[in-house]
């Protein structure tokens, strides 16, 4: 009898969750309503970390395509939420319970509605197969906390990924692992086919994303920094991956006679899309940071990686052993030196200085250094930290040069901070990417960027009459 009760209790705990895809029971300690509650809560945190992209037309379009795919999924009755995030990162991810996000950064790299549907379909696959919940259950068991799943999230070590991890309290941002990723690809392919698209779009976006990685490696070499590496899909599926091709091929039987590609429709929808940094978040150009609304500018060392997040600005040293962070205090008290001493302790070495009329102070401790600059009644705190004690000494000059580079934005600099946007044009006869890149605000890498976002990397050229993206 006692055994029976225990068995029943276990069944209620674990057996309540039948996997919607496989029909088998998962070891999942979470009901659907709990799953939705977890997603809803984490959604609030995602929207604090990232801004929602301000374009009702584009949000509606993505939602329309997303709902169409969700209806063809294994969980058609779940309430799905599709959101375009105002981020230049090339990324898409899903939370448990039906919350799916796609960045404007990845949209700029896609070339048809079918490709966008392929990204969204893959994310819906994570939701329907309850990957987040299954991992969450494992995490709960290990007392780790919530996990956000992402196919394109930069590997741990990138600031974006780390912030999100810390924010949601998780520790496993390295994708879902190969088996879950392949399962999502398989599910995504089915949903795509049933919704009237050709699942081959999965293969073509992977090629674009792979090229994006190659392109970043090329840029990183020019800039003398480490390339941004991506985990999940990039790591597990090179575009010649035979298993992925098999999986996509399995959905061939479901494809309609005339699948919808939606190239023109998609390009029309992203005409005018913000490209790169958006102005209200401040803009990074060649490692210089400009913020027109706040009226400030500063220059980070050329070899550092600058990450402009909505609520923080961070620069990482080339080998990642040191970082600088810029913070703002709306209502500082006392002089910069007094403020600095209260902030970092009276044991710090401080020095007051005048930066072209801006009152400021620098500070130095064994494991932290930087400065405080007053500008327009606000205090800007630039603080450097190292992973290990003594790790800052090699960067001392670079750090204080950065503090001293802080200045009020000039009128010439203000012109630089207009955000760039994607424009759709029709290629004329004689147009080449080299020609279109002349005078482009994308600078010396404009030509390969244009090829990349038009899926013609590394050596394609536009055909006369072809609708192509340019950035201006
Ligand atoms: Zn994935």
Coordinates of C-alpha atoms in Angstrom, one line a residue, residues 333-342 350-353 358-362 372-374 379:
X333 CA 26.5 64.9 -4.2
X334 CA 29.7 66.9 -3.5
X335 CA 32.7 67.5 -5.7
X336 CA 34.0 64.7 -8.0
X337 CA 36.8 63.9 -5.6
X338 CA 34.4 63.7 -2.6
X339 CA 32.0 61.7 -4.6
X340 CA 34.8 59.3 -5.8
X341 CA 36.0 58.8 -2.2
X342 CA 32.5 57.9 -1.0
X350 CA 42.5 60.1 -6.0
X351 CA 43.3 63.0 -8.1
X352 CA 41.1 65.9 -9.2
X353 CA 41.4 67.2 -12.7
X358 CA 34.4 69.3 -17.0
X359 CA 35.2 68.7 -13.3
X360 CA 36.6 65.2 -12.8
X361 CA 38.6 62.9 -10.5
X362 CA 40.5 59.7 -11.1
X372 CA 34.3 60.2 -12.2
X373 CA 33.4 63.0 -14.6
X374 CA 30.6 65.6 -14.0
X379 CA 28.1 62.0 -12.7

